XYZ file of C-alpha atoms in Angstrom:
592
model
C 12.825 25.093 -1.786
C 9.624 24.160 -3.647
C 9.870 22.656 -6.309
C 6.738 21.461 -7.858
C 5.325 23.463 -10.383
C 1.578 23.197 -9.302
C 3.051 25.093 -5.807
C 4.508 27.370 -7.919
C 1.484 28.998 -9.865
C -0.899 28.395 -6.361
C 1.516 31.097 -4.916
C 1.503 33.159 -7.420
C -2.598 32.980 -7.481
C -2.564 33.348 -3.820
C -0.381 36.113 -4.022
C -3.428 38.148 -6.704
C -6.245 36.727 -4.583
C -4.883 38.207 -1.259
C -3.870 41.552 -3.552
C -7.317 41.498 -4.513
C -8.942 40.890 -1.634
C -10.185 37.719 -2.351
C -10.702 34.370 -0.162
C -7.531 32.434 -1.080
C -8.744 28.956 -0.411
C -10.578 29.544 -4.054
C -6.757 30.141 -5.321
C -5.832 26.550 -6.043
C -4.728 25.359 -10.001
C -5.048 21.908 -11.179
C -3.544 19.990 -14.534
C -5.592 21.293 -17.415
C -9.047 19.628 -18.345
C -7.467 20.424 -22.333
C -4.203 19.978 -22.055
C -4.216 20.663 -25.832
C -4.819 24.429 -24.833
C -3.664 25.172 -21.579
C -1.012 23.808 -19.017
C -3.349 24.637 -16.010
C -6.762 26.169 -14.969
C -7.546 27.957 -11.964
C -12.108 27.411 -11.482
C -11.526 30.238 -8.346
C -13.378 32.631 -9.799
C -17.047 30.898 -10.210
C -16.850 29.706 -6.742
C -16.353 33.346 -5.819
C -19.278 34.604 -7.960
C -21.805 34.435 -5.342
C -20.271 35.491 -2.206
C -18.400 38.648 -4.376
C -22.017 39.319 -6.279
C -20.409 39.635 -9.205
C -20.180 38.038 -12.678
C -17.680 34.997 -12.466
C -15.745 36.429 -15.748
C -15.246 39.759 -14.411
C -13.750 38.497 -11.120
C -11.173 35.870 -13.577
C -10.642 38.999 -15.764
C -9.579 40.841 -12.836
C -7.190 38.049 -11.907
C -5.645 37.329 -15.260
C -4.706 40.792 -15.829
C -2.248 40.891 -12.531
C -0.733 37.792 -14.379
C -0.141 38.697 -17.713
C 2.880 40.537 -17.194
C 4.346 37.259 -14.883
C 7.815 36.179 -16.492
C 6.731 32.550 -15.984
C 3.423 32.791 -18.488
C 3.142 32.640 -21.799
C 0.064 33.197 -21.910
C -3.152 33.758 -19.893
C -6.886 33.310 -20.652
C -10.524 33.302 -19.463
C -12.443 30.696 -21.289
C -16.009 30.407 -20.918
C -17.855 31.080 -17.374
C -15.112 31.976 -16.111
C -12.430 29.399 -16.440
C -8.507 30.535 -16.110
C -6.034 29.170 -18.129
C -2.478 29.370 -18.030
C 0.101 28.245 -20.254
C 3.971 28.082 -19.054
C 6.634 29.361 -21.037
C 9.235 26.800 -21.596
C 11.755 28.513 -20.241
C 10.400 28.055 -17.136
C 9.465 24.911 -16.850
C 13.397 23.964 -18.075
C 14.645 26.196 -15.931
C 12.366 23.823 -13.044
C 13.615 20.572 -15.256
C 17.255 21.648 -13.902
C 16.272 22.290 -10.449
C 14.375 19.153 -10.196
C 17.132 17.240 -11.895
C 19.539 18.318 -8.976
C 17.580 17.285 -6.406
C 17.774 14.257 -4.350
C 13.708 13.961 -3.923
C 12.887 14.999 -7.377
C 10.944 18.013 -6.122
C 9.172 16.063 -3.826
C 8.235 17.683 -0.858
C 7.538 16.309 2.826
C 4.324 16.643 5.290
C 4.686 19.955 7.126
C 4.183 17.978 10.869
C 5.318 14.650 10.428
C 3.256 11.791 12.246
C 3.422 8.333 14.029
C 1.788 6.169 11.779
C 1.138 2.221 12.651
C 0.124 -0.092 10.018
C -1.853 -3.210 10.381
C -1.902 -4.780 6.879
C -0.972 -8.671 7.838
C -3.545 -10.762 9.790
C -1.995 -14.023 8.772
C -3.218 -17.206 11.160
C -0.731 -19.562 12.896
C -1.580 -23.232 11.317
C -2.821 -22.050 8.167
C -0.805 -21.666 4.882
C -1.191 -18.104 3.042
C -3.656 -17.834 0.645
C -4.361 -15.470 -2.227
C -6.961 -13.312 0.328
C -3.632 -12.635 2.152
C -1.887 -10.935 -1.700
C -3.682 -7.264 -1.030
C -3.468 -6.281 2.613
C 0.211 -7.446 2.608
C 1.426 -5.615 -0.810
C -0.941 -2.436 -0.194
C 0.014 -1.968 3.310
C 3.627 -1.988 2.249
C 3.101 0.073 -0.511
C 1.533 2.948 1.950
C 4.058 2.008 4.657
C 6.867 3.222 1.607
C 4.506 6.149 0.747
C 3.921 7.640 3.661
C 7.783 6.980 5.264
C 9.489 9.035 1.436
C 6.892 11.785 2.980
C 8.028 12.271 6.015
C 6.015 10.357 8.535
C 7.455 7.674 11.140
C 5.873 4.597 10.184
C 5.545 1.206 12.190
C 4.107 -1.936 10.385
C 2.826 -4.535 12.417
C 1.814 -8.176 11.546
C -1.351 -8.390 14.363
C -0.520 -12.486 13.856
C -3.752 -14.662 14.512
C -2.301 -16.540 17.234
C -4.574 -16.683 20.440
C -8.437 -18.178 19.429
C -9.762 -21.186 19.356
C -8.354 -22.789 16.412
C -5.021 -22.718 18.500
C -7.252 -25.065 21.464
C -8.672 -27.278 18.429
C -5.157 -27.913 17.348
C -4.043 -28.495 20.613
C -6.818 -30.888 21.333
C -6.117 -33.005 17.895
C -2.258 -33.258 18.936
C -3.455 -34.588 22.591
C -5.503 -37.130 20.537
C -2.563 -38.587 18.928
C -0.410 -38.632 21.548
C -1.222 -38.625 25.290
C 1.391 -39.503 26.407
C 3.233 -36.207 25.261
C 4.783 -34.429 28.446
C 2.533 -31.119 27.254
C -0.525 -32.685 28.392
C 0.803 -33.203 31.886
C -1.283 -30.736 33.797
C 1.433 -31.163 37.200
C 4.584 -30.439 35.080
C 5.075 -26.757 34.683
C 8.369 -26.682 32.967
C 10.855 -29.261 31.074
C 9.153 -29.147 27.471
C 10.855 -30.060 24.516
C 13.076 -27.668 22.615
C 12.102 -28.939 19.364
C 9.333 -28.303 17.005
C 7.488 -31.321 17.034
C 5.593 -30.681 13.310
C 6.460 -28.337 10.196
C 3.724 -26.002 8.762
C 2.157 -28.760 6.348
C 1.485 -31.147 9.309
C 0.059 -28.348 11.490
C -2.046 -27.425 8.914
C -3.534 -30.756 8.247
C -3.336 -30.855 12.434
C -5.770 -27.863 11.904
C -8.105 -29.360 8.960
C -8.781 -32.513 10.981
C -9.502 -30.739 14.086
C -11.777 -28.582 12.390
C -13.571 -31.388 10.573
C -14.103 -33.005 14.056
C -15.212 -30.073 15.364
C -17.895 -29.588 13.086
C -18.825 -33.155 13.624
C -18.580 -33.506 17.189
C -19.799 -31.544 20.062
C -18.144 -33.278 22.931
C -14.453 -32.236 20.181
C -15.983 -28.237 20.183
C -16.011 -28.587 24.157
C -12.690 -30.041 24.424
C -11.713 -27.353 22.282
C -12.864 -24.795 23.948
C -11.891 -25.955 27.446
C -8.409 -26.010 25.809
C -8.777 -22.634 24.542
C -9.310 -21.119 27.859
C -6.618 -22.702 29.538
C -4.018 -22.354 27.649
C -5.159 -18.569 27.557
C -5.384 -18.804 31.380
C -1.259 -19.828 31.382
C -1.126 -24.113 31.440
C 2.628 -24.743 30.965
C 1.913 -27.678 28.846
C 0.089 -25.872 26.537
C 1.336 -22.517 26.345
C 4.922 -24.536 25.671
C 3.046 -26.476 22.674
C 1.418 -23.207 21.422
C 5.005 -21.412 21.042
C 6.316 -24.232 18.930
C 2.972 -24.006 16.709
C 3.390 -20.280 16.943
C 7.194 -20.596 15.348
C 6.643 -22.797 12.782
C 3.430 -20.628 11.248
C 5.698 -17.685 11.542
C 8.760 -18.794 9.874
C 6.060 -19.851 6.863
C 4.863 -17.045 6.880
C 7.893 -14.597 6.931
C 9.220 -16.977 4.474
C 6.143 -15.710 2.246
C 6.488 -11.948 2.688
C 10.031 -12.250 1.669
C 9.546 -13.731 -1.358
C 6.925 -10.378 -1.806
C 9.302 -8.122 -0.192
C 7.063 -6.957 2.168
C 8.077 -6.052 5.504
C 6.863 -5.585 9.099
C 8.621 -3.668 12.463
C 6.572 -5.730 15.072
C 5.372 -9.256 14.931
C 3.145 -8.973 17.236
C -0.381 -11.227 17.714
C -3.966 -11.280 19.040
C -1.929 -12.978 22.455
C 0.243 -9.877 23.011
C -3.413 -7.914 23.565
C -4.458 -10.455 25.900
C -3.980 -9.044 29.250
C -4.465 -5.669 27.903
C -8.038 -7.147 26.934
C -8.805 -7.291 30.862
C -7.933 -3.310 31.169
C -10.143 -2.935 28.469
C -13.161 -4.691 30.453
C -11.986 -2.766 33.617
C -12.046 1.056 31.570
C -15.705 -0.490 30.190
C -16.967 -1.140 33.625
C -15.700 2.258 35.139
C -17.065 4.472 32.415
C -20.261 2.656 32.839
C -20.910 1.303 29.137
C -20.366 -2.346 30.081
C -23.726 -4.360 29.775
C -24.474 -7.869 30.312
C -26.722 -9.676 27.355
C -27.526 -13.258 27.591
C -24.216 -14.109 29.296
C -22.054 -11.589 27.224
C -20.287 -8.378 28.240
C -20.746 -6.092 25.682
C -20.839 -1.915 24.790
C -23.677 -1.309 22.971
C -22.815 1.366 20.196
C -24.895 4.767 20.524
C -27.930 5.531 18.394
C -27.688 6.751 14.733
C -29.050 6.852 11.385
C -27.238 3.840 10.359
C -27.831 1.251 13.687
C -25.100 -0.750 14.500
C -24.939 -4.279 16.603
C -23.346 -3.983 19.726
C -19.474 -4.589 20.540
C -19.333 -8.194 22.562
C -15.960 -7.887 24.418
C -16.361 -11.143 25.943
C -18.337 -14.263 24.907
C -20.710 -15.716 27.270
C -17.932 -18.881 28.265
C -15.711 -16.173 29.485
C -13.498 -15.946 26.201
C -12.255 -12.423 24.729
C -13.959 -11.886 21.052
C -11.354 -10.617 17.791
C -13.199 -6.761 18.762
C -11.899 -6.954 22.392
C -8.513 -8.079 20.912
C -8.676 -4.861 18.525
C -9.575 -2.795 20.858
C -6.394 -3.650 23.294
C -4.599 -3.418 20.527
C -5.577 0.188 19.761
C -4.935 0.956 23.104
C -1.280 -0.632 23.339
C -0.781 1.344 19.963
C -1.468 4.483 21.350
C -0.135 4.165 24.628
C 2.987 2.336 23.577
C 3.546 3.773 20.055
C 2.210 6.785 20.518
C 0.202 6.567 17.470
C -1.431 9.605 15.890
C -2.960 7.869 13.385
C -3.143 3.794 13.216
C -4.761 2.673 9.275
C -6.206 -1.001 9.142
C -5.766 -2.043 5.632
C -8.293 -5.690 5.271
C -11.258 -7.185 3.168
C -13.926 -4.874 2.402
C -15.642 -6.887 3.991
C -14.720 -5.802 7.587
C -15.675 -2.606 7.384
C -18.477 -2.848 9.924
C -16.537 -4.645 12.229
C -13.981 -1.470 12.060
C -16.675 0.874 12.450
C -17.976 -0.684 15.832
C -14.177 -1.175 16.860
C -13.106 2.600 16.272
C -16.591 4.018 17.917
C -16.001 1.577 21.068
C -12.430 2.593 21.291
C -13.364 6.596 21.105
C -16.415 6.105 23.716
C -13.545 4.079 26.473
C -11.682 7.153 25.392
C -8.116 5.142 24.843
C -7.410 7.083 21.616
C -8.758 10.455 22.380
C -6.705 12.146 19.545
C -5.470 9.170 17.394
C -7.394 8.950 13.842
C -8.477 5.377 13.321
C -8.458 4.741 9.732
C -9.896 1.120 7.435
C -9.135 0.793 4.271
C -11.258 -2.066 2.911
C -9.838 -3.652 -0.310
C -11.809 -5.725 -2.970
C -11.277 -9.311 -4.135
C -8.667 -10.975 -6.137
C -10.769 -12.864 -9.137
C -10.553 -15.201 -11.582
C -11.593 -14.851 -14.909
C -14.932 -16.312 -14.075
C -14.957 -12.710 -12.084
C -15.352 -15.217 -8.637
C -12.327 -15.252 -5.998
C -9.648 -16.789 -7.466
C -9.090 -20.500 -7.037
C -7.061 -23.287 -7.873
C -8.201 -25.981 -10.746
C -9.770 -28.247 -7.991
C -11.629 -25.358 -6.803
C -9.426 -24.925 -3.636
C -8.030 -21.479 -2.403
C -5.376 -20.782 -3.635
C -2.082 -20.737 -1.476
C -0.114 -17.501 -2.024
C 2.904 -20.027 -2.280
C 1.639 -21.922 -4.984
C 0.860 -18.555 -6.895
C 4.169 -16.831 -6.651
C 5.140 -20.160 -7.875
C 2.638 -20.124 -10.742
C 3.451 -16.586 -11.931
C 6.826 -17.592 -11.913
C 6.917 -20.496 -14.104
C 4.774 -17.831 -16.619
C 7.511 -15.419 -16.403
C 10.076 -17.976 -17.376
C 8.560 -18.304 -20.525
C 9.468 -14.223 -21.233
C 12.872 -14.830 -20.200
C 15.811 -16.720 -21.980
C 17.280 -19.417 -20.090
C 20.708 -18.302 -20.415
C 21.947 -15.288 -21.814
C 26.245 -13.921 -22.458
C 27.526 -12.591 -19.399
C 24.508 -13.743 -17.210
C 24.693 -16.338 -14.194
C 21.951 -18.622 -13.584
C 21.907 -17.044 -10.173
C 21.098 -13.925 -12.443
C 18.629 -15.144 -14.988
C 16.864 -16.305 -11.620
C 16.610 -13.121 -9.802
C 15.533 -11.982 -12.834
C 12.634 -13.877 -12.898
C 11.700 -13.136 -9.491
C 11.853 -9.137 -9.801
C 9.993 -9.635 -12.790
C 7.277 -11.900 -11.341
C 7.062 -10.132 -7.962
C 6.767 -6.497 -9.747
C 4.096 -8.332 -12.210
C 2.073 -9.445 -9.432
C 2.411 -6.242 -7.028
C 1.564 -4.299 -10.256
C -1.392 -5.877 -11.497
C -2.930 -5.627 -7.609
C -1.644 -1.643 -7.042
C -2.911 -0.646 -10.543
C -6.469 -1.236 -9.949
C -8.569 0.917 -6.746
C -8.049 -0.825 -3.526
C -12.111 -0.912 -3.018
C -12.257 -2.768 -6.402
C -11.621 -6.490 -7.000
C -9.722 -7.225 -9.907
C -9.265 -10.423 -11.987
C -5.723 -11.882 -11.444
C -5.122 -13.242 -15.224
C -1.707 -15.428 -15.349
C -1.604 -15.067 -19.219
C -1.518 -11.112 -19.323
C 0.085 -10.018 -15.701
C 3.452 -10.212 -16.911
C 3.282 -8.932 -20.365
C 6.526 -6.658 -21.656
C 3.423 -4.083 -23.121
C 0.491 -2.207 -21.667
C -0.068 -1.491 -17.884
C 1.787 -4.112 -16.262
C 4.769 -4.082 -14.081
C 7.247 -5.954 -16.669
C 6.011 -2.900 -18.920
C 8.060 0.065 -16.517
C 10.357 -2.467 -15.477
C 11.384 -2.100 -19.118
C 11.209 1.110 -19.462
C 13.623 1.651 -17.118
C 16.248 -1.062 -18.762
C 15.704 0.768 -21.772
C 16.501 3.826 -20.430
C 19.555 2.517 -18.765
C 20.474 1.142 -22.336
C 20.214 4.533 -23.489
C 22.133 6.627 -21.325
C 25.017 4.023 -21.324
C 24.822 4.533 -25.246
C 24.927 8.104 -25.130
C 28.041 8.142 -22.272
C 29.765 6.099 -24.937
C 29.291 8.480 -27.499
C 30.646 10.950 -24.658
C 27.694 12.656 -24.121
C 27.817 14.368 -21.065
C 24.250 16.139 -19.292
C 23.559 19.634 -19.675
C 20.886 22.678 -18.948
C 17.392 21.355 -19.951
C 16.032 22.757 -22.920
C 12.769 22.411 -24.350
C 12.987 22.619 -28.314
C 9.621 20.430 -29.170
C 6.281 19.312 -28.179
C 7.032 16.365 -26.797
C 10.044 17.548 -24.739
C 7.366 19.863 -23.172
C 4.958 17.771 -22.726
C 7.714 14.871 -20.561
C 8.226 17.682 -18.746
C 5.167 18.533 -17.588
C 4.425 15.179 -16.516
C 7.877 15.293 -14.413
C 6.409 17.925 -13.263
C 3.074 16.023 -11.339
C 5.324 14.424 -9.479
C 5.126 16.173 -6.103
C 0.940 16.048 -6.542
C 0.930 12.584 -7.315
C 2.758 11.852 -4.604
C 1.239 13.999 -1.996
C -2.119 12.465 -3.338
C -1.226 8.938 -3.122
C -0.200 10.004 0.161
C -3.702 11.508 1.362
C -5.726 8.986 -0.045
C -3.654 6.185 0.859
C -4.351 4.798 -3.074
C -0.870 3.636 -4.773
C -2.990 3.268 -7.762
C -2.281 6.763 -8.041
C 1.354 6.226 -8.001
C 1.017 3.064 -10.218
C -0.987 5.124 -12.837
C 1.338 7.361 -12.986
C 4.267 5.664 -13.851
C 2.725 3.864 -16.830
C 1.414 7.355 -18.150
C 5.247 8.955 -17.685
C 6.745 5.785 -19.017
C 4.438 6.517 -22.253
C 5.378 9.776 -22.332
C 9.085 9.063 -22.491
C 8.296 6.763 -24.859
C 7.166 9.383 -27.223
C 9.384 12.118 -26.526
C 12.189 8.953 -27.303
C 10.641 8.264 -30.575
C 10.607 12.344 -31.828
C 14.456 13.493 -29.634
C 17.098 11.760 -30.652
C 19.973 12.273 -28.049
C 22.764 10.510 -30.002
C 22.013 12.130 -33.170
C 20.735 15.959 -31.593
C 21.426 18.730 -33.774
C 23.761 20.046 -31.265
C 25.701 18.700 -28.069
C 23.859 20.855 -25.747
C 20.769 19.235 -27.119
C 22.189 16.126 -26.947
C 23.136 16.928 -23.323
C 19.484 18.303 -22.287
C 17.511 15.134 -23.623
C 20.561 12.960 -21.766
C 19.300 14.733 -18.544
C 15.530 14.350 -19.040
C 16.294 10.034 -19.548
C 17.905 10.033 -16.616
C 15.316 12.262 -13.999
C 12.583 9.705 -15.542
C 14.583 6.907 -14.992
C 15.455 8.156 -11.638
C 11.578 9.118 -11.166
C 10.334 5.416 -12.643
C 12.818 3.750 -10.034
C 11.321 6.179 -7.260
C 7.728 5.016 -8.558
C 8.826 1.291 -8.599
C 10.291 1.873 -4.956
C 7.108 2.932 -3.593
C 5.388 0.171 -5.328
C 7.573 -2.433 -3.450
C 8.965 -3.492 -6.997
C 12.480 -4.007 -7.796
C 14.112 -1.620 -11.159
C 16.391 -4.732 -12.420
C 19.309 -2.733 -14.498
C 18.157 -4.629 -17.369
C 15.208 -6.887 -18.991
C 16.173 -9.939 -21.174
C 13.562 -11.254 -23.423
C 13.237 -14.830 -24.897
C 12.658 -15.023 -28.453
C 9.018 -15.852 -28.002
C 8.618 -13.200 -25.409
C 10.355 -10.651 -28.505
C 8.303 -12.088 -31.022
């Protein structure tokens, strides 16, 4: 059955415009433009004006009198050029309340032909610490991974770990510097490596620093390097054996990290699982004829258009596969392995050219004839200077030592003990809080925009923050146990005042909120939305009392409507990747 009320009224418009003879893809109704006079408008008719040759009012006059007699409207108007307007009777829309109310998804419906969707929103590097440039793709990918899984679609996240270039042969290099003698560096042994991680993550990220610096410095250290690079690549024991330990440590970090953000992957997969599919890729290249050689370099050179692009290097002129070879295998293994029909890249803004050359290669080797190859490029997280955020000294900032930060703010909202509260609790707490504050602040704003990460207003109890519907919710919660005290119990919806009707109608955007966040892979949608239906509770709170309702049945309706936007908020919150906690506690200052 469906539920949403914006399906509802399209029918019933399609339903006319077919009657009428009239192209129904004109038939669709959106949310008013003024609310204040109508519930929803219908702009069909001046888009019809031409190919009809007729006046645009005529052809909505036409339409709104096969409506007026619909049990559904109150009433029906053309405004202006030709602008319908419909507003809802309110039995209706309770009557939809109660439906919506008894249903599991809220009205929400699912995608007709459900999909394999893979999601590559990770990109973290073996020997280096998460930093704050690692905050968007990891909360907005699993923020669409949620979104597009309530709609229907299978999805698979993957990781795509950074875990096979060169800084893996400059580490290894700076390691055989120190010690020699270490049985990796043994080119005759081919087995008999130690078990045992030989560094944590801090010393192989200094390991990486140092080798980096001498790098830089040193050309005979960048040929070491790369020699390195290849071989371990190529399959020496020694170093393969040393990489794996490296490899573990930075992944334990790492998934340390994106459980504190409660962000989750299926496959932790890296650049080095692509490797030998890298070689196919050359091969395919080669047989369709698009592989050239350039100054040492195998590469596909992209074809001609208004907007020139460089050409795709799959291999570097020492022999060594580039990050666009890697993506490209990767593509492939996604769509012959996963069977992906659609695969969405969510990373800096500032690869988007590198995506474009990846996705036109791929299509020309023809390894993902039918898959749609999607980038969504995401802006910069700033400080208040409006420059990428940093730490005092000017560093970047690890995404460790931020959660951390954040945290520390939030425990100045929150008392530091509280009746019938563990500390166990108080600190959960704290981290739903600070987690939701931080995945809030990033989700509310466009993913194209940067935004300006502020640790004095992320986590405020008021405006759009995620403390703010975090709240809402407790209050809610608060409320309903109140009213099941007073043995209030829920009944049918009914709509006795303004603000009733208008809660209502904003439960009632829903299912195109949804669907939209879904389309344009933007939780800002969803994120905007819960503040605005938050608000709105908020005022239909302050004007309908439940406890003190003229009658129980009144009292019984508004008991229903708290609990479908509490239910709704959680839903929100859920696809957010934020926790609901069952309730807020506030420190005196925090109250103040």
């Amino acid at each position: 059955m469906d539920l949403s009320v914006e399906n509802i009224i399209n029918k019933k418009f399609e339903t006319i415009f077919d009657k009428l003879g009239l192209d129904k893809k004109f038939a669709a109704v959106k949310n008013s433009d003024r609310p204040d006079l109508s519930d929803f408008q219908c702009n069909g008719a001046l888009a019809l004006a031409k190919s009809e040759r007729k006046n645009p009012r005529e052809i909505a006059q036409k339409i709104a009198e096969q409506l007026e007699q619909d049990n559904d409207i109150e009433k029906i108007s053309v405004d202006g050029p030709g602008f319908i307007n419909i507003t809802l009777k309110n039995e209706f829309i309770a009557r939809n309340m109660d439906e919506v109310a008894a249903d599991e998804r809220f009205g929400c419906a699912k995608v007709s032909q459900p999909q394999n969707i893979v999601i590559d929103s990770g990109g973290p590097n073996v020997a280096k610490l998460m930093h704050i440039g690692h905050l968007r793709p990891a909360v907005i990918g699993e923020s669409i991974r949620r979104i597009e899984k309530f709609v229907g679609n299978k999805v698979i996240s993957d990781v795509h770990f950074g875990d096979w270039g060169t800084p893996m042969g400059m580490i290894i290099s700076e390691i055989e510097n120190l010690h020699p003698d270490w049985p990796y560096f043994d080119d005759a042994r081919t087995d008999g490596f130690p078990s045992e991680h030989p560094y944590d993550v801090n010393e192989v990220t200094e390991l990486y620093k140092k080798a980096s610096a001498h790098c830089k410095e040193d050309e005979a250290a960048r040929e070491k390097a790369r020699i390195i690079t290849a071989k371990f690549q190529d399959g020496h024991p020694g170093y393969r054996a040393l990489w794996k330990h490296l490899r573990d440590v930075s992944v334990d970090a790492v998934k340390e990290v994106y459980g504190e953000l409660d962000v989750n992957f299926d496959l932790w997969l890296g650049e080095s699982d692509a490797h030998e599919t890298c070689k196919e890729i050359m091969k395919i290249a080669k047989d369709k004829g698009i592989l050239e050689k350039d100054e040492g370099a195998e590469i596909i050179r992209l074809e001609e258009s208004n907007k020139p692009k460089p050409p795709v290097i799959l291999e570097k002129s020492d022999g060594g596969f580039t990050y666009a070879a890697t993506d490209i295998a990767t593509i492939k293994m996604r769509c012959d392995d996963l069977k992906a029909d659609e695969i969405i890249y969510v990373t800096d803004l500032r690869q988007s050219l590198h995506f474009e050359q990846v996705f036109e290669a791929s299509k020309m080797l023809g390894i993902c004839p039918d898959t749609k190859l999607v980038h969504i490029g995401f802006g910069t997280v700033n400080g208040k200077d409006g420059k990428p955020f940093k730490t005092r000294d000017g560093g970047v900032m690890n995404l460790a030592d931020l959660i951390a930060l954040s945290k520390e703010t939030v425990r100045k909202s929150v008392p530091e003990s509280a009746p019938g509260y563990s500390k166990e609790d108080i600190a959960k707490l704290v981290d739903d809080i600070t987690i939701g504050a931080i995945k809030f602040q990033d989700m509310k704003n466009n993913i194209a925009s940067g935004y300006v990460f502020d640790l004095e207003d992320f986590a405020k109890f008021d405006g759009k923050t995620g403390p703010y519907i975090q709240y809402a919710i407790a209050r809610i919660n608060s409320i309903i146990r109140k009213a099941q005290e007073s043995n209030i119990k829920e009944s049918k919806i009914v709509i006795s005042n303004e603000e009733e009707r208008n809660l209502a109608l904003k439960i009632a955007q829903l299912n195109a909120t949804v669907m939209r966040a879904h389309n344009d892979k933007e939780p800002g949608i969803i994120a905007d939305y819960a503040y605005t239906l938050a608000q709105s509770f908020s005022s239909f709170y302050n004007a309908s009392s439940i406890v003190n309702a003229e009658t129980a049945d009144l009292a019984g309706s508004r008991l229903k409507l708290a609990r479908l936007v509490r239910d709704i908020l959680k839903l929100q919150l859920y696809l957010l990747g934020i926790a609901s906690p069952e309730a807020m506690l506030k420190s005196q200052e925090a109250a103040a």
